[in-house]
Short mmCIF file of C-alpha atoms and ligand atoms in Angstrom, two decimals:
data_model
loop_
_atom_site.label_atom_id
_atom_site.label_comp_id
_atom_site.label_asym_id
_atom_site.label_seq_id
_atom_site.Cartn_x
_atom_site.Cartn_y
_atom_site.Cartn_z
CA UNK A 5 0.00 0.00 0.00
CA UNK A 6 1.74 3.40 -0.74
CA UNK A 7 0.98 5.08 2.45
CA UNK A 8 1.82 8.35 4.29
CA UNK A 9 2.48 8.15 8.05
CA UNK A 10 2.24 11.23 10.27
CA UNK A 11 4.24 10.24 13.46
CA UNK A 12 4.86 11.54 17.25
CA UNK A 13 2.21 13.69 17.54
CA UNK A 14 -1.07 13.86 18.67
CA UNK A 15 -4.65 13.14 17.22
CA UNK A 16 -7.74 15.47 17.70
CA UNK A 17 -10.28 12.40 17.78
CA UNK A 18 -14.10 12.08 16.92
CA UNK A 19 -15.27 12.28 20.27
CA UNK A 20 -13.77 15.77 20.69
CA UNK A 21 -10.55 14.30 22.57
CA UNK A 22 -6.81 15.13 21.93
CA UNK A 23 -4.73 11.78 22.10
CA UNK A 24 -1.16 11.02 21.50
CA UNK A 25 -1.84 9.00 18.26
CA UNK A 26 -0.20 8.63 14.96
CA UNK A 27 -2.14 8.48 11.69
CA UNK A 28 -1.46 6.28 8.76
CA UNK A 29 -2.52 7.10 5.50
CA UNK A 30 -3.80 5.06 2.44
CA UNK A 31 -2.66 7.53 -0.43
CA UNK A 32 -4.23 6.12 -3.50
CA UNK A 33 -7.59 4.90 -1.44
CA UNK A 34 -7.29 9.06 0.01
CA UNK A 35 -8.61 7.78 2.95
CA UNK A 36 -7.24 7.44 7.03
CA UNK A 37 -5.93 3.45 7.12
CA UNK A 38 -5.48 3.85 10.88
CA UNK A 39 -5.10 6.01 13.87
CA UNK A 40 -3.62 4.78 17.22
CA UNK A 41 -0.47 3.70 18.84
CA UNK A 42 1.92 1.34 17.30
CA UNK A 43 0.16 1.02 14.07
CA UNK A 44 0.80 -1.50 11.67
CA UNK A 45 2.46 -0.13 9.12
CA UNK A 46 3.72 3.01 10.39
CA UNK A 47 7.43 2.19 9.41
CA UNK A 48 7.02 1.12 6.44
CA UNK A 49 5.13 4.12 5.38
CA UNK A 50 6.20 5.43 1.80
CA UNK A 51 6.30 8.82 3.38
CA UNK A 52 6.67 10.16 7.33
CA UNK A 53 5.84 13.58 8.83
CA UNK A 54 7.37 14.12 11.75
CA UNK A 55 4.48 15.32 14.12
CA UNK A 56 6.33 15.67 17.31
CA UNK A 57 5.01 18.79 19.28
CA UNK A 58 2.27 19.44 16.57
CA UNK A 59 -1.61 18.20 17.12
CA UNK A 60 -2.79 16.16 13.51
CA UNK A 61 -6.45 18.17 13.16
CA UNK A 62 -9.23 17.13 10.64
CA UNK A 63 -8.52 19.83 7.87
CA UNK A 64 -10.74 22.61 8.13
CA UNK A 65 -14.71 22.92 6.35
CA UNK A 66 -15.92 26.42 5.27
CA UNK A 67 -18.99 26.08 4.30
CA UNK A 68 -19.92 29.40 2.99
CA UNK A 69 -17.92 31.84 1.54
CA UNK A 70 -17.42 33.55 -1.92
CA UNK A 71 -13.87 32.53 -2.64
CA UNK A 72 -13.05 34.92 -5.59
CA UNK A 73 -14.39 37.98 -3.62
CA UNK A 74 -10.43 38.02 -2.37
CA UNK A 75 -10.38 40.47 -4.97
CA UNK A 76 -12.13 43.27 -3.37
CA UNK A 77 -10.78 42.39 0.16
CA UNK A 78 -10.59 45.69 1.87
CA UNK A 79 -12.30 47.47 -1.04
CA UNK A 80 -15.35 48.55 0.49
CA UNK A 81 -15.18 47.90 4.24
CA UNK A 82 -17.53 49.92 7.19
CA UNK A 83 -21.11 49.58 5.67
CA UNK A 84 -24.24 48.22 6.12
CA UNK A 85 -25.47 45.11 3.97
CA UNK A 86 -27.69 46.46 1.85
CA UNK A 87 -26.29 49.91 1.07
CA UNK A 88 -22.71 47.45 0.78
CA UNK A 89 -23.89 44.90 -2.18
CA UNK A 90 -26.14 47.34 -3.90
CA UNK A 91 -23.53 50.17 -4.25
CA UNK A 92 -20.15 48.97 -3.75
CA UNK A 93 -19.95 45.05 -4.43
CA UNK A 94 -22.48 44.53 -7.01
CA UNK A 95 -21.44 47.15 -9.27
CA UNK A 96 -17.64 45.74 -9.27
CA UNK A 97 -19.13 42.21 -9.78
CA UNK A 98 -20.82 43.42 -12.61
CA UNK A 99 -17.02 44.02 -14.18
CA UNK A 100 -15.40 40.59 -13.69
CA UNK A 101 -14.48 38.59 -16.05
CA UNK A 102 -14.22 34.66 -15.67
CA UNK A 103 -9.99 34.83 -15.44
CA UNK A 104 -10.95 37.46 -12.62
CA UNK A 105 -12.49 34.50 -10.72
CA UNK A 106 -10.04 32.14 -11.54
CA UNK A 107 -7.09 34.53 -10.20
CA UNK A 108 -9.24 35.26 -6.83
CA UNK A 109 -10.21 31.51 -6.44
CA UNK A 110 -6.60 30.48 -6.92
CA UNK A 111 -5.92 33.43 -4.09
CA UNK A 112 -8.46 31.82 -1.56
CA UNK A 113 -7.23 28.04 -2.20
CA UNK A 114 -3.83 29.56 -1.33
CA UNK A 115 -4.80 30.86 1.61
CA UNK A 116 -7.03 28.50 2.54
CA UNK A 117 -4.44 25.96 2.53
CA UNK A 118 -2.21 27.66 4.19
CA UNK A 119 -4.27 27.84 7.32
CA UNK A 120 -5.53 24.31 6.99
CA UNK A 121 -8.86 24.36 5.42
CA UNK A 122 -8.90 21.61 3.10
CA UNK A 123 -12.74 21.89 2.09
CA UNK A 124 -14.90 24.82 1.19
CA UNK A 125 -18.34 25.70 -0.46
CA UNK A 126 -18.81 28.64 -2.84
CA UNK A 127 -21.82 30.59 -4.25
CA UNK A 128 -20.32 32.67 -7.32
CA UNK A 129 -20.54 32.94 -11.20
CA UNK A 130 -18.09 31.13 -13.42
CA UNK A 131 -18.13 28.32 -11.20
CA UNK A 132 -16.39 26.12 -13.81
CA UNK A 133 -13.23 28.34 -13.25
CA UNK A 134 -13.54 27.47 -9.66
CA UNK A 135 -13.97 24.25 -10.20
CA UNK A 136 -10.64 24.07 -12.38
CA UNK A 137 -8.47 25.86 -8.80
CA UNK A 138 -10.01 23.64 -6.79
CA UNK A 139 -8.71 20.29 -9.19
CA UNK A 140 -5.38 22.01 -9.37
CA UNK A 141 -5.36 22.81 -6.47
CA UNK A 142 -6.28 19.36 -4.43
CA UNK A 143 -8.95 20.16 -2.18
CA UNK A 144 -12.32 19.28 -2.24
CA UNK A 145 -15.07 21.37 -2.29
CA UNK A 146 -18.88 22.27 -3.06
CA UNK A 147 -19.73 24.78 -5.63
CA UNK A 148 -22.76 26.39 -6.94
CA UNK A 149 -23.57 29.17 -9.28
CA UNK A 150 -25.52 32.24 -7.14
CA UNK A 151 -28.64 32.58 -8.91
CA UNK A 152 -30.15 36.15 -8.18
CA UNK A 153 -34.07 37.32 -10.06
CA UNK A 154 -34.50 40.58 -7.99
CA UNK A 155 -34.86 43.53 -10.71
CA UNK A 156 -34.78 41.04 -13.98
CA UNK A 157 -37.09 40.75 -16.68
CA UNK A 158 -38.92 36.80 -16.60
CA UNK A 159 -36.18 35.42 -19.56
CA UNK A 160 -33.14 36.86 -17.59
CA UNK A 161 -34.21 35.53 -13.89
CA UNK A 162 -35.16 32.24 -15.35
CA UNK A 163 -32.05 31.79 -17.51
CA UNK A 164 -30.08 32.46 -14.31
CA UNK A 165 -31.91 29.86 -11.97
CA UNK A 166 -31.50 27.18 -14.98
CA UNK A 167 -27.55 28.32 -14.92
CA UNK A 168 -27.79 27.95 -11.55
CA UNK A 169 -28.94 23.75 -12.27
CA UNK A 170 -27.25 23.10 -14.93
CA UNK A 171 -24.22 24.34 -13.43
CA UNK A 172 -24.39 21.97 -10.40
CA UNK A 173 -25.46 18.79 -12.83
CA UNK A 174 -22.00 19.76 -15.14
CA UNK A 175 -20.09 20.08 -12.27
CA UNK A 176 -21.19 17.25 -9.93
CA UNK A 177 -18.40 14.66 -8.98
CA UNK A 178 -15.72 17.04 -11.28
CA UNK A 179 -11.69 17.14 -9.69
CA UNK A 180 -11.74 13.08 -9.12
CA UNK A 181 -15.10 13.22 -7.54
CA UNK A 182 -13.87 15.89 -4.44
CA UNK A 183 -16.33 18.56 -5.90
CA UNK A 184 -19.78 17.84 -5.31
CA UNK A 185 -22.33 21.36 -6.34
CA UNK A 186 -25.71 22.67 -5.15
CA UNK A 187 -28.65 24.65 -6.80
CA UNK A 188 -28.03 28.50 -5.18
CA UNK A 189 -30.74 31.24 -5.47
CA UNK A 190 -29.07 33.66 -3.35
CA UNK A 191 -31.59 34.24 -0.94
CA UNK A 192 -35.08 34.40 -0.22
CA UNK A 193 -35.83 38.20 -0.97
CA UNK A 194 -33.31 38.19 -4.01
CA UNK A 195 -35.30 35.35 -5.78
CA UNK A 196 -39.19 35.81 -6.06
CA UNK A 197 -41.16 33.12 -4.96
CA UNK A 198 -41.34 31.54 -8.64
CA UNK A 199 -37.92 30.51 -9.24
CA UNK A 200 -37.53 29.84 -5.74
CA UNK A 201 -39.59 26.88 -6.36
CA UNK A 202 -37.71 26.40 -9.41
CA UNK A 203 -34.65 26.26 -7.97
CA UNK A 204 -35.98 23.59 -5.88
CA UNK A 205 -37.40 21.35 -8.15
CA UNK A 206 -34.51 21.67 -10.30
CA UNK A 207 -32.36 20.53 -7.35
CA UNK A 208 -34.45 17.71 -6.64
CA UNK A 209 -34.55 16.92 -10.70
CA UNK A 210 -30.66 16.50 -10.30
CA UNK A 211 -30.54 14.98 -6.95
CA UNK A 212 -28.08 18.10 -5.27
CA UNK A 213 -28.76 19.83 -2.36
CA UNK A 214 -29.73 23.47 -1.97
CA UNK A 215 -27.44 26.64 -0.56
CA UNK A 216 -28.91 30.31 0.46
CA UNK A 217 -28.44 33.22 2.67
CA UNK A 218 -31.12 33.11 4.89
CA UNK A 219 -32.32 35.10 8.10
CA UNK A 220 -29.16 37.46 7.28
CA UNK A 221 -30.04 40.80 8.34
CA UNK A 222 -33.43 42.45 10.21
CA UNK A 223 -33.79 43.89 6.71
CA UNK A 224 -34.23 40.86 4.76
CA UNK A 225 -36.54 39.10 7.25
CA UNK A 226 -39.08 42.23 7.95
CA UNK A 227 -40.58 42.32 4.41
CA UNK A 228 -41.40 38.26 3.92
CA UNK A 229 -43.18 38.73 7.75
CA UNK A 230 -45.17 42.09 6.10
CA UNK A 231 -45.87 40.96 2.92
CA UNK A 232 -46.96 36.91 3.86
CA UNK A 233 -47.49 37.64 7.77
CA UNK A 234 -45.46 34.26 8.02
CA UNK A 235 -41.42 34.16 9.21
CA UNK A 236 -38.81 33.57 6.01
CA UNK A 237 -38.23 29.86 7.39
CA UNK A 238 -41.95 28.85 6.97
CA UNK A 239 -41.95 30.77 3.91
CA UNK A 240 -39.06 28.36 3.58
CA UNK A 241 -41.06 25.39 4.11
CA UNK A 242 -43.90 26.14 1.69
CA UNK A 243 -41.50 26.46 -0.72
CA UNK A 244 -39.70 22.50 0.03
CA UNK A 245 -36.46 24.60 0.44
CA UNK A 246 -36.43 23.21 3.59
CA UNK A 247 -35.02 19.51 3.64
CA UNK A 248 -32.14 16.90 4.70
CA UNK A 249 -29.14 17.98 2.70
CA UNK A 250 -30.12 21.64 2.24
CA UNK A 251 -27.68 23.89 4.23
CA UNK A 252 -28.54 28.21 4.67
CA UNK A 253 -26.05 30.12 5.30
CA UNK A 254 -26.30 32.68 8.16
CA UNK A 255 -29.66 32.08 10.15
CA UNK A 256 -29.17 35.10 12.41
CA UNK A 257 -32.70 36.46 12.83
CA UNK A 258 -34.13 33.28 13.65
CA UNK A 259 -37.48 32.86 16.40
CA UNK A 260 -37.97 29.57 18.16
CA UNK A 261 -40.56 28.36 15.55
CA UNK A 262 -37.84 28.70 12.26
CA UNK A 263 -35.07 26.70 14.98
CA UNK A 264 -36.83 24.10 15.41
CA UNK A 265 -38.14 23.94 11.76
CA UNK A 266 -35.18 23.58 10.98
CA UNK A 267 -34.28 20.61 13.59
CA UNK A 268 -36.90 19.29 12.77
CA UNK A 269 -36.45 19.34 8.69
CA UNK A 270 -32.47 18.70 9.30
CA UNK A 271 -31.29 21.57 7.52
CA UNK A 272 -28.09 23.14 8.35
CA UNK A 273 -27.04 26.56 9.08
CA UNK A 274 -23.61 27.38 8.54
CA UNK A 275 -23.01 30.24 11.11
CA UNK A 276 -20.49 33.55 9.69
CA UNK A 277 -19.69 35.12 12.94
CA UNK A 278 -17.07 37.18 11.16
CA UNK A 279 -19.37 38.71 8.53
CA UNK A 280 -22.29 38.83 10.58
CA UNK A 281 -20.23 41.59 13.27
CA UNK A 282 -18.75 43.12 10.41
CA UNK A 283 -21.87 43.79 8.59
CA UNK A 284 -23.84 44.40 11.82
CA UNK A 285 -26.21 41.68 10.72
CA UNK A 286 -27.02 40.50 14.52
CA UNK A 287 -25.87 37.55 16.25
CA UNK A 288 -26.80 34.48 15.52
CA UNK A 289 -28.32 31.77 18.01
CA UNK A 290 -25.94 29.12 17.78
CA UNK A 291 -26.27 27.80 21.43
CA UNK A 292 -29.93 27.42 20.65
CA UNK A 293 -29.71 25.78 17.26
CA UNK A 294 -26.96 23.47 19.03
CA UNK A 295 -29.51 22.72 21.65
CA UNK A 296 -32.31 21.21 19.54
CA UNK A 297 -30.07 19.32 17.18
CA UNK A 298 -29.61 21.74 13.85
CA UNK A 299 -25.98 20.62 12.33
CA UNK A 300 -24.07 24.12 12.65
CA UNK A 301 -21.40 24.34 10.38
CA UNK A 302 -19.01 27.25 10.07
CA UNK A 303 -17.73 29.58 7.20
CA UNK A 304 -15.84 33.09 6.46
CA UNK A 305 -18.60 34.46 3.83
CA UNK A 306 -16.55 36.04 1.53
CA UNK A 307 -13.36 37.96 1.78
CA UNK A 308 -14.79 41.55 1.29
CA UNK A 309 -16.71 40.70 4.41
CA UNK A 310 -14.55 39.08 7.03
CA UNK A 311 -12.14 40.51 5.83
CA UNK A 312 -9.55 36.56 5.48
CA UNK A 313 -10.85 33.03 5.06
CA UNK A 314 -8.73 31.76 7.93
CA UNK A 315 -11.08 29.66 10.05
CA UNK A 316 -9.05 29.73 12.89
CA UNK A 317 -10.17 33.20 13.44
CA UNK A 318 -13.78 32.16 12.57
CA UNK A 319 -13.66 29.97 15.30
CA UNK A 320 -12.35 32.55 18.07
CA UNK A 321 -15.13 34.85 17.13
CA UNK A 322 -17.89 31.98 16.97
CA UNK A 323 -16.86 30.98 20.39
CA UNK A 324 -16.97 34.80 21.58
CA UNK A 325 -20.10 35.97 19.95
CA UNK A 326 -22.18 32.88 20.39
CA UNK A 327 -21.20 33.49 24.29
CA UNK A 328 -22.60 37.27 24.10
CA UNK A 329 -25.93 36.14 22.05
CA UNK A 330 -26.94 33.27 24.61
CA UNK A 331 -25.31 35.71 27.72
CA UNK A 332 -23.38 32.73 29.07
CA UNK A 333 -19.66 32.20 29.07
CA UNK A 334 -20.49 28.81 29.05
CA UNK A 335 -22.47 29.25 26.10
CA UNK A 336 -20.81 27.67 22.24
CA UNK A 337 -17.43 26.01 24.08
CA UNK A 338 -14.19 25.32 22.50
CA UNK A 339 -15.48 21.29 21.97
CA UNK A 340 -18.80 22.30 19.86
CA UNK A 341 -16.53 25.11 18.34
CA UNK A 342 -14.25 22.58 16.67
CA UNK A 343 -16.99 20.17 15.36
CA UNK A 344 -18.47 23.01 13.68
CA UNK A 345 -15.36 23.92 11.66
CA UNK A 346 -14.89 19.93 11.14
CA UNK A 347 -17.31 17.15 11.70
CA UNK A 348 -20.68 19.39 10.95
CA UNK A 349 -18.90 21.20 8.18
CA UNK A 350 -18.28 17.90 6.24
CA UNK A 351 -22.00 16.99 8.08
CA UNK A 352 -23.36 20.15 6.31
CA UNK A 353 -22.02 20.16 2.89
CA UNK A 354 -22.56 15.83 2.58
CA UNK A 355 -18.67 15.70 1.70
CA UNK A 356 -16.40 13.38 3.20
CA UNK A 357 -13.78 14.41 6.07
CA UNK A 358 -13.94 16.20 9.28
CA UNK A 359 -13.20 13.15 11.20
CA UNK A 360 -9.66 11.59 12.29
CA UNK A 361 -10.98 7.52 12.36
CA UNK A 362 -10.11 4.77 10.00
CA UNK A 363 -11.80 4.59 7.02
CA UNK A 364 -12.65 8.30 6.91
CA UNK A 365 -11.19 10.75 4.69
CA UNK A 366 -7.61 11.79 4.58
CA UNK A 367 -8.64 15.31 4.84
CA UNK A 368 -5.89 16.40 7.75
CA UNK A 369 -3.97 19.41 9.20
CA UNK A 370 -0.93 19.90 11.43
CA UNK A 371 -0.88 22.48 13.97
CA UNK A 372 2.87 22.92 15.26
CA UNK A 373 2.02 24.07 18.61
CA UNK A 374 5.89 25.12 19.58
CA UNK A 375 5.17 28.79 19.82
CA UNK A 376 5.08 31.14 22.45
CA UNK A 377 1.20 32.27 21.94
CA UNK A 378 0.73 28.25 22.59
CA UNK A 379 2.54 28.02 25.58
CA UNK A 380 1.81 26.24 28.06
CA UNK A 381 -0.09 23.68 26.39
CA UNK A 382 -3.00 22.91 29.20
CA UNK A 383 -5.53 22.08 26.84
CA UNK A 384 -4.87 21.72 23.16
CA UNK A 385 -8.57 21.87 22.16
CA UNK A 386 -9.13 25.35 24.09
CA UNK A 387 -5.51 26.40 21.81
CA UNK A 388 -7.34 25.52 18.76
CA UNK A 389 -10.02 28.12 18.98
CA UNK A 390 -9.17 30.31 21.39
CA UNK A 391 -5.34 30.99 20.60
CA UNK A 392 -4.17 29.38 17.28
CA UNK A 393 -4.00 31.50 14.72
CA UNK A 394 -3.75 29.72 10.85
CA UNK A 395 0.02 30.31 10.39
CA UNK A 396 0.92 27.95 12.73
CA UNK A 397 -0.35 25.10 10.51
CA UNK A 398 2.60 23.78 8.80
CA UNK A 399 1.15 21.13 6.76
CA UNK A 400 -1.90 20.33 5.11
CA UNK A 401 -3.09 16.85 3.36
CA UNK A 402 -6.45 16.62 1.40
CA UNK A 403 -7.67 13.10 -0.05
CA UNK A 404 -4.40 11.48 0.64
CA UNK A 405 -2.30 14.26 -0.91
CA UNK A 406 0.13 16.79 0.66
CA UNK A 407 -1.13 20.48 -0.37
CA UNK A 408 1.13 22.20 2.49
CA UNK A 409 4.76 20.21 3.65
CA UNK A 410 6.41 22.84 6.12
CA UNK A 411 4.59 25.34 5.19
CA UNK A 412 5.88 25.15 1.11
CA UNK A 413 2.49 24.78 -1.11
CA UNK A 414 2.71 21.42 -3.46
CA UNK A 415 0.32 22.24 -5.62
CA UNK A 416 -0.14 26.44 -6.17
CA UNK A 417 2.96 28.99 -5.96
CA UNK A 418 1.85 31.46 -4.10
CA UNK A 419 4.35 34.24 -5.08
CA UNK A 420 2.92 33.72 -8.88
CA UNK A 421 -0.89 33.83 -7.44
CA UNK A 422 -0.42 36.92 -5.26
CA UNK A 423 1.32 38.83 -7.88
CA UNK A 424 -1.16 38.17 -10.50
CA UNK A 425 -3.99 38.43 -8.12
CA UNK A 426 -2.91 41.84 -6.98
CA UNK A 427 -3.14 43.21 -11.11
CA UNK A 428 -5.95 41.93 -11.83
CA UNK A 429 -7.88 43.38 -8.78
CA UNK A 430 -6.34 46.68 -9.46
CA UNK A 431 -7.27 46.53 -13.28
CA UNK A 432 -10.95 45.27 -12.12
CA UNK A 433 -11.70 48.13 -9.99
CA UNK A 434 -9.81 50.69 -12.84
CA UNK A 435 -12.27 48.78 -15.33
CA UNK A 436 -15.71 49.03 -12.74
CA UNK A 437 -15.12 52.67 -11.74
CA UNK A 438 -14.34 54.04 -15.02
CA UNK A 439 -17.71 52.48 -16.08
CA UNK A 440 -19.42 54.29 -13.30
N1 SIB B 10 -25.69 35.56 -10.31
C1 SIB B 10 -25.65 36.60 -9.28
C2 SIB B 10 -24.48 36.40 -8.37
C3 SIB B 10 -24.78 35.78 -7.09
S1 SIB B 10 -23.30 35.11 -6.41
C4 SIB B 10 -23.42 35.44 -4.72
C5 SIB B 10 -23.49 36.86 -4.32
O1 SIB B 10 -23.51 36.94 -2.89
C6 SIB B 10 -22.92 38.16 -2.53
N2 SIB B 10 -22.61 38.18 -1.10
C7 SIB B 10 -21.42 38.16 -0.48
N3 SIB B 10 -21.56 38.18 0.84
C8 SIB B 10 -22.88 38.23 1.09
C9 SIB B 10 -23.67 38.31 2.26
O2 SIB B 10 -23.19 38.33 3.39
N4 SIB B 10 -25.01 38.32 2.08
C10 SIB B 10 -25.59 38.31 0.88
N5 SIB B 10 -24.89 38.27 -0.25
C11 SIB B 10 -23.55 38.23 -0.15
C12 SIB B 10 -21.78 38.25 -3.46
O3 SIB B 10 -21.25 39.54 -3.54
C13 SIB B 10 -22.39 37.75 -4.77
O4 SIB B 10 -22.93 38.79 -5.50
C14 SIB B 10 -25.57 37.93 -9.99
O5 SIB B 10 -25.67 37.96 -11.17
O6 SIB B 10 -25.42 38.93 -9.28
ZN1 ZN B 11 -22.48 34.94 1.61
#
């Protein structure tokens, strides 16, 4: 078996332990062979990483985000959501070109990698040139074209909710089978009711889950509770968005009856702390949802919003804002931190990973924890989300593969990506504002 062995370290394991374990690695099966002590195998391996003083962590899931947006990172920062797509984001969107996306995707997977996500999901245009990173790339991921019908004629919002199916049926099982795709009308006030139900048959046509923002801001929920007198996740319901598979992004402005529809539906909610603060959407109830069962998962929204896709940091401000929403320091601990950003990512998004057990897999990161911020080590799980930060992974392994060895990319040169990445955001916003 050609195998890869990481060695001397410890294991963050299933049940939300940290063990002194080493992990074997079936390479061309991508999967975890074994994890334990004196594993069969282990010296034999084709390849060893020394994991002495580091903790071997399921390689991070973020489920929401909107990779190519590291493009206008810092480009319009300080305002409110609506006022912030209408006039700043949308109009630059409206200029990029499908090498734009390519160049911004190529960006995130770069620094995605680099702080040890190995899996994301992405609502954008052009996903094929997404798709085409995330194969060169190596990691795995779900993508889906953002269908939007707000202020188009009938032939123009329809042709963008059937883009939005036929993407995810031309896409499905793409890169070797690690990208997966979902139907995406962006959210429930940007698509009218019409091709909201399209969108939902269409998924169900293809057999792929669906992805929205939902319960985002005050401002989105108000006018579905004026205009139908019912909340936007019963509107939800009517609809059959709401189903096993089907993951909404946000869920901020959520009352007891939409949490436990959606507990009781098993829909996820992938939870943006980072965005949501930065936005001043509202904090979102994550100790609740956690409480009746919802699968949380965790994600960075896109760059122009958080403002990095580092979900180390995403996990520091879950823990700290889901303590403030629920008024309990007790509230969203380290432990259910973690599984969000792992296990209920992978949960979430139906992909594979997020779990350190044989036969799962071999979706891993190694966290070197010899570093003062680190020091002393009493509890390595608290470390994770409360003081790691993502430059102190050093190497990162997706399906089998090495992306990251001591901290050198394998697959992207980052140097190359940043360079280009920096002209063609400048030449994107020269383009957009000389339009304007
Ligand atoms: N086909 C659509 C694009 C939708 S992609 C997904 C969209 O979500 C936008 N977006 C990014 N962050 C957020 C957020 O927090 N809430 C809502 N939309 C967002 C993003 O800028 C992008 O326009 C069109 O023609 O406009
Ligand atoms: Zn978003």
């Amino acid at each position: 078996m050609d195998t890869l062995a990481l060695t001397g370290g410890k294991a963050l394991l299933p049940d939300g332990t940290v063990e002194t374990a080493d992990v074997l690695v079936d390479r061309e099966g991508g999967t975890i062979a074994a994890v334990g002590g004196d594993i069969d195998g282990v010296n034999e391996a084709t390849e060893t990483i020394d994991t002495t003083g580091c903790v071997v962590i399921p390689g991070l899931v973020n489920a929401h985000t909107h990779v190519s947006m590291t493009l206008l990172r810092g480009y319009a920062d300080d305002t409110p959501l609506e006022t912030w797509l209408r006039e700043e984001i949308w109009p630059v969107e409206a200029a990029l070109t499908p090498d734009d996306i390519e160049i911004g995707a190529e960006l995130g997977a770069v620094e995605m990698i680099r702080s040890g996500t190995t899996t994301f999901a992405d609502m954008y245009f052009s996903e094929d040139r997404v798709a085409s990173v995330v194969d060169r790339a190596g990691m795995r991921a779900l993508l889906g074209h953002g269908a939007v019908t707000i202020g188009k004629d009938e032939a123009a919002a329809r042709a963008d909710i059937e883009e939005s199916v036929t993407v995810a049926a031309e896409l499905d099982g793409a890169a070797d089978g690690r990208i997966r795709t979902a139907v995406m009308p962006h959210s429930l006030t940007t698509v009218g009711e019409r091709y909201l139900r399209e969108a939902v048959e269409g998924a169900a046509d293809i057999d792929v889950p669906i992805h929205l923002h939902a319960n985002e801001t005050v401002d989105e929920v108000d006018p579905i509770v004026e205009e139908r007198g019912i909340r936007p996740m019963e509107y939800a319901e009517g609809i059959g968005a709401l189903a096993e598979g089907n993951f909404f992004a946000h869920g901020v402005h959520l009352d007891a009856t939409e949490i436990d529809l959606l507990a009781e539906s098993g829909t996820s909610i992938v939870h943006c702390p980072a965005s949501n603060m930065k936005l001043a959407s509202g904090m979102a109830p994550v100790q609740d949802l956690l409480d009746v069962g919802v699968t949380v998962a965790l994600g960075t929204d896109g760059a122009a919003s958080n403002n990095d896709l580092d979900l180390f940091d995403e996990m520091r401000d879950a823990a700290m804002v889901g303590k403030i929403a629920a008024g309990d320091a007790a509230a969203v601990p380290a432990e259910s931190v973690l599984r969000m950003a792992t296990a209920a990512g992978a949960d979430a998004l139906g992909l594979p990973g997020g779990r350190i057990a044989e036969g799962e897999a071999a979706d891993l990161a190694v966290v070197d924890l010899d570093a003062p911020h680190l020091t002393p080590a009493h509890d390595v799980i608290s470390h994770l989300v409360y003081a790691v930060r993502g430059s102190d992974v050093r190497d990162t392994i997706c399906n089998g593969r090495v992306l990251m060895r001591d901290r050198e990319l394998t697959t992207l040169d980052p140097d190359r990506v940043m360079e280009r990445a920096s002209a063609a955001a400048a030449d994107l916003i020269a383009r957009a504002e000389g339009d304007t």
